[in-house]
Structure formats: structure tokens, C-alpha cells
Amino acid sequence: MRSLKISFLRQYLLIKLILKLVGFLSLLMVLGCSESEEINCVSEESEAQIVQLQAEITSLKSELADRQAAVKTLEKATQLVLIKGDVVIARNKHKRFSFDLPAGATQVRFYGSFKADQKIEVLLRDEANYLKWRQNSRSGRSVWRAIPGVSGDADTSRLKTGNTYYLIFYFAPACKLLACPKQAIISADFSLNYQAP
């Protein structure tokens, strides 16, 4: 889809430039100039029009360069959908979704939201802190955390590049075993945006 937009943009600017040149050649023909005589037979009025056309051509070239730079920036932009849909978690279990954030990435943003039918905890941790959490759910640090609840929103740019991260959904209800629900159903939508190095 992006390559189609780039191709369309290039064709549009090229057609615009060709139309300007055709207009210039038509002007010379109206004045009765052949290509070999065009310099000698151009009037003062047409010289002004030529200067205007040259300025427009320069402007078009500048616009094309700006668009090409914008296209290169777009090509480096990455959106990674970590999860979009439902997750079912058994009691006292967790599910994780991992992703790598390349070294040197910029404009990093992790964002999203969740809704659940039971109170759950949702965390975002780097690999070292995820391993600590696996050993003891109270140890280590989270980049982002939603305290146990039935909904939550995330929006943070505090991720360090060159790391592997884990988005963790954890269901550990505080209730007597017989009265506890066996699972939690979560609807989640989390993504990561960044500029590639």
C-alpha cells in the first residue's frame, strides 16, 4: 500500500512538471519560434513568463525532494501490533507476548488498553525483569504496570532500545479456591511504534 502511494506521488509530480514544460513550448510556438531560434525571438513579455516557469520548476523540484524525504521517513516508521483480540488465562497463570526493540530506534511509544471480566494485572518488562518476575511475582521492575483491575490504558515511551520486552497478563485472584473463577477473559489491544535506526 505504501509503495503504491509513493509511486502515485512520483507520477503526479512528474506529470505536473511535464505540463509546465509543454506550456512553455506552446508559448514559443505561438511566438513563431523554432527550437533553434527560441533565444533570439523571445519578447520581453515571454521572458517574464519563462522566468516564472523556471521558478515553478525549481519549486516543483524542491517539493519533490521534500516528498522523497517524507517517504524515506515513512519507510523507517514501524508499527508492531502486539495483541489485538481476546486472551483467556487460567487461574494463577499468565500469558506473555514478547517483542524486540532494535538498538538505535527513536520515537518509541508503547500504547494500548484492555478490558477483562475479572481483576487481572498487566505488566510490561524487559527480559531481565521478566525473569525476576517469573521467580517471584513481587520482584523486579516494570516499565509499565496496570494494578489489578478490570480495565486499563497504557501510553509510555520509557522503553530502552536494544532490549527484548514482555507484555504479561497475570490472573491471580485473591479468594478462596472453591469460590474463585477458573479463568479470566481479556479483550486487549496493544501496539508499539518506533522509527527504525
Short mmCIF file of C-alpha atoms in Angstrom, two decimals:
data_model
loop_
_atom_site.label_atom_id
_atom_site.label_comp_id
_atom_site.label_asym_id
_atom_site.label_seq_id
_atom_site.Cartn_x
_atom_site.Cartn_y
_atom_site.Cartn_z
CA MET A 1 0.00 0.00 0.00
CA ARG A 2 2.81 2.41 0.96
CA SER A 3 4.71 1.66 -2.29
CA LEU A 4 1.55 2.45 -4.28
CA LYS A 5 1.31 5.85 -2.56
CA ILE A 6 4.99 6.56 -3.29
CA SER A 7 4.58 5.57 -6.94
CA PHE A 8 1.44 7.72 -7.30
CA LEU A 9 3.23 10.73 -5.75
CA ARG A 10 6.18 10.45 -8.13
CA GLN A 11 3.88 10.13 -11.14
CA TYR A 12 1.81 13.12 -10.04
CA LEU A 13 4.86 15.38 -9.65
CA LEU A 14 6.34 14.21 -12.97
CA ILE A 15 3.06 14.91 -14.81
CA LYS A 16 2.89 18.35 -13.21
CA LEU A 17 6.43 19.14 -14.40
CA ILE A 18 5.71 17.88 -17.94
CA LEU A 19 2.58 20.05 -18.17
CA LYS A 20 4.63 23.12 -17.22
CA LEU A 21 7.23 22.32 -19.91
CA VAL A 22 4.52 21.70 -22.52
CA GLY A 23 3.05 25.10 -21.65
CA PHE A 24 6.46 26.70 -22.17
CA LEU A 25 6.97 25.03 -25.56
CA SER A 26 3.46 26.03 -26.63
CA LEU A 27 4.29 29.64 -25.80
CA LEU A 28 7.38 29.50 -28.01
CA MET A 29 5.35 28.03 -30.86
CA VAL A 30 2.71 30.81 -30.56
CA LEU A 31 5.52 33.33 -30.88
CA GLY A 32 6.60 31.54 -34.06
CA CYS A 33 9.95 30.41 -32.69
CA SER A 34 11.65 27.24 -33.75
CA GLU A 35 13.74 25.43 -31.17
CA SER A 36 16.95 26.72 -32.78
CA GLU A 37 15.72 30.35 -32.79
CA GLU A 38 13.99 30.39 -29.41
CA ILE A 39 16.64 32.52 -27.66
CA ASN A 40 16.62 35.24 -30.34
CA CYS A 41 12.88 35.65 -30.82
CA VAL A 42 11.62 35.71 -27.24
CA SER A 43 9.98 39.01 -26.33
CA GLU A 44 10.29 40.77 -23.00
CA GLU A 45 6.81 39.56 -22.06
CA SER A 46 7.66 35.95 -22.80
CA GLU A 47 10.98 36.31 -20.93
CA ALA A 48 8.98 37.16 -17.81
CA GLN A 49 6.84 34.08 -18.37
CA ILE A 50 9.97 31.95 -18.81
CA VAL A 51 11.38 33.26 -15.53
CA GLN A 52 8.07 32.42 -13.84
CA LEU A 53 8.09 28.90 -15.33
CA GLN A 54 11.68 28.36 -14.20
CA ALA A 55 10.72 29.44 -10.68
CA GLU A 56 7.79 26.99 -10.73
CA ILE A 57 10.05 24.18 -11.99
CA THR A 58 12.53 24.91 -9.17
CA SER A 59 9.63 24.89 -6.71
CA LEU A 60 8.41 21.54 -8.09
CA LYS A 61 11.89 20.06 -7.76
CA SER A 62 12.07 21.26 -4.16
CA GLU A 63 8.59 19.84 -3.46
CA LEU A 64 9.65 16.51 -4.96
CA ALA A 65 12.78 16.43 -2.77
CA ASP A 66 10.68 17.20 0.33
CA ARG A 67 8.19 14.44 -0.57
CA GLN A 68 11.01 11.96 -1.14
CA ALA A 69 12.46 12.80 2.29
CA ALA A 70 9.00 12.34 3.84
CA VAL A 71 8.65 8.97 2.07
CA LYS A 72 12.03 7.82 3.46
CA THR A 73 10.88 8.80 6.95
CA LEU A 74 7.64 6.85 6.47
CA GLU A 75 9.58 3.82 5.27
CA LYS A 76 11.51 3.81 8.56
CA ALA A 77 8.36 4.06 10.70
CA THR A 78 7.33 0.76 12.24
CA GLN A 79 4.08 -0.15 13.96
CA LEU A 80 4.06 -3.51 15.67
CA VAL A 81 0.69 -4.84 16.86
CA LEU A 82 1.50 -6.90 19.93
CA ILE A 83 -2.01 -8.17 20.53
CA LYS A 84 -5.45 -7.31 19.24
CA GLY A 85 -8.20 -9.62 20.39
CA ASP A 86 -9.19 -11.88 23.25
CA VAL A 87 -6.92 -13.67 25.72
CA VAL A 88 -8.08 -16.39 28.12
CA ILE A 89 -5.96 -17.00 31.22
CA ALA A 90 -6.41 -19.82 33.71
CA ARG A 91 -6.39 -19.03 37.41
CA ASN A 92 -2.89 -18.38 38.85
CA LYS A 93 -1.37 -18.42 35.37
CA HIS A 94 -0.04 -15.82 32.99
CA LYS A 95 0.32 -15.25 29.25
CA ARG A 96 3.11 -13.23 27.70
CA PHE A 97 3.76 -11.57 24.36
CA SER A 98 7.37 -10.71 23.55
CA PHE A 99 8.95 -8.26 21.12
CA ASP A 100 12.41 -6.87 20.32
CA LEU A 101 13.11 -3.14 20.21
CA PRO A 102 16.12 -2.53 17.90
CA ALA A 103 19.14 -0.62 19.17
CA GLY A 104 19.11 2.99 18.00
CA ALA A 105 15.33 3.16 17.46
CA THR A 106 13.77 6.57 18.12
CA GLN A 107 10.30 7.97 18.78
CA VAL A 108 9.41 4.83 20.73
CA ARG A 109 5.84 4.58 22.02
CA PHE A 110 4.08 1.64 23.68
CA TYR A 111 0.31 2.11 23.99
CA GLY A 112 -2.98 0.28 24.25
CA SER A 113 -5.79 -0.81 26.54
CA PHE A 114 -7.53 -3.86 27.97
CA LYS A 115 -10.85 -4.90 29.49
CA ALA A 116 -11.40 -8.10 31.47
CA ASP A 117 -14.26 -9.94 33.15
CA GLN A 118 -12.10 -10.48 36.28
CA LYS A 119 -9.42 -8.43 38.02
CA ILE A 120 -6.08 -9.03 36.33
CA GLU A 121 -2.62 -7.48 36.42
CA VAL A 122 -0.88 -6.37 33.22
CA LEU A 123 2.84 -5.57 33.09
CA LEU A 124 5.47 -4.56 30.57
CA ARG A 125 9.02 -5.66 31.49
CA ASP A 126 12.39 -6.05 29.87
CA GLU A 127 13.87 -9.55 29.72
CA ALA A 128 15.95 -9.34 32.91
CA ASN A 129 12.99 -8.10 34.95
CA TYR A 130 10.65 -10.63 33.37
CA LEU A 131 12.96 -13.45 34.56
CA LYS A 132 12.95 -11.96 38.09
CA TRP A 133 9.16 -11.81 37.96
CA ARG A 134 9.00 -15.49 36.91
CA GLN A 135 10.98 -16.41 40.03
CA ASN A 136 8.92 -14.16 42.32
CA SER A 137 5.99 -12.09 41.05
CA ARG A 138 6.84 -9.30 43.50
CA SER A 139 10.46 -8.78 42.41
CA GLY A 140 11.96 -6.67 39.63
CA ARG A 141 10.70 -3.51 37.97
CA SER A 142 8.10 -2.87 35.29
CA VAL A 143 8.34 -0.30 32.51
CA TRP A 144 4.55 -0.04 32.74
CA ARG A 145 2.04 -1.72 35.02
CA ALA A 146 -1.73 -1.78 35.40
CA ILE A 147 -2.64 -2.55 39.00
CA PRO A 148 -5.11 -5.43 39.37
CA GLY A 149 -8.38 -4.33 37.83
CA VAL A 150 -10.88 -4.99 35.05
CA SER A 151 -9.55 -2.31 32.67
CA GLY A 152 -6.51 -0.18 31.99
CA ASP A 153 -4.73 2.06 29.47
CA ALA A 154 -1.06 2.28 28.56
CA ASP A 155 0.92 5.06 26.90
CA THR A 156 4.64 5.24 27.60
CA SER A 157 7.92 5.93 25.80
CA ARG A 158 10.19 4.78 28.65
CA LEU A 159 11.49 1.70 26.80
CA LYS A 160 15.26 1.31 26.30
CA THR A 161 16.31 0.27 22.81
CA GLY A 162 18.24 -2.92 22.13
CA ASN A 163 16.10 -4.95 24.56
CA THR A 164 13.56 -7.74 24.44
CA TYR A 165 10.30 -6.87 26.21
CA TYR A 166 7.42 -8.94 27.58
CA LEU A 167 3.80 -7.86 27.84
CA ILE A 168 2.40 -10.01 30.66
CA PHE A 169 -1.24 -10.74 31.55
CA TYR A 170 -1.50 -12.29 35.04
CA PHE A 171 -4.61 -13.70 36.71
CA ALA A 172 -4.18 -14.46 40.43
CA PRO A 173 -7.47 -13.81 42.21
CA ALA A 174 -7.45 -13.24 45.96
CA CYS A 175 -10.27 -15.55 47.00
CA LYS A 176 -10.94 -18.98 48.46
CA LEU A 177 -10.21 -21.72 45.96
CA LEU A 178 -13.77 -23.08 45.63
CA ALA A 179 -15.26 -19.61 45.17
CA CYS A 180 -12.63 -18.42 42.70
CA PRO A 181 -13.31 -18.16 38.97
CA LYS A 182 -11.30 -20.66 36.93
CA GLN A 183 -10.27 -18.17 34.24
CA ALA A 184 -10.28 -14.56 33.12
CA ILE A 185 -11.28 -13.40 29.63
CA ILE A 186 -9.49 -10.29 28.43
CA SER A 187 -10.03 -8.12 25.37
CA ALA A 188 -6.71 -6.43 24.64
CA ASP A 189 -5.27 -4.06 22.06
CA PHE A 190 -1.58 -3.13 22.49
CA SER A 191 0.88 -1.78 19.92
CA LEU A 192 4.42 -0.44 19.64
CA ASN A 193 5.55 2.39 17.35
CA TYR A 194 9.16 3.40 16.62
CA GLN A 195 11.45 4.86 13.97
CA ALA A 196 13.99 2.32 12.76
CA PRO A 197 17.66 3.39 13.01
#
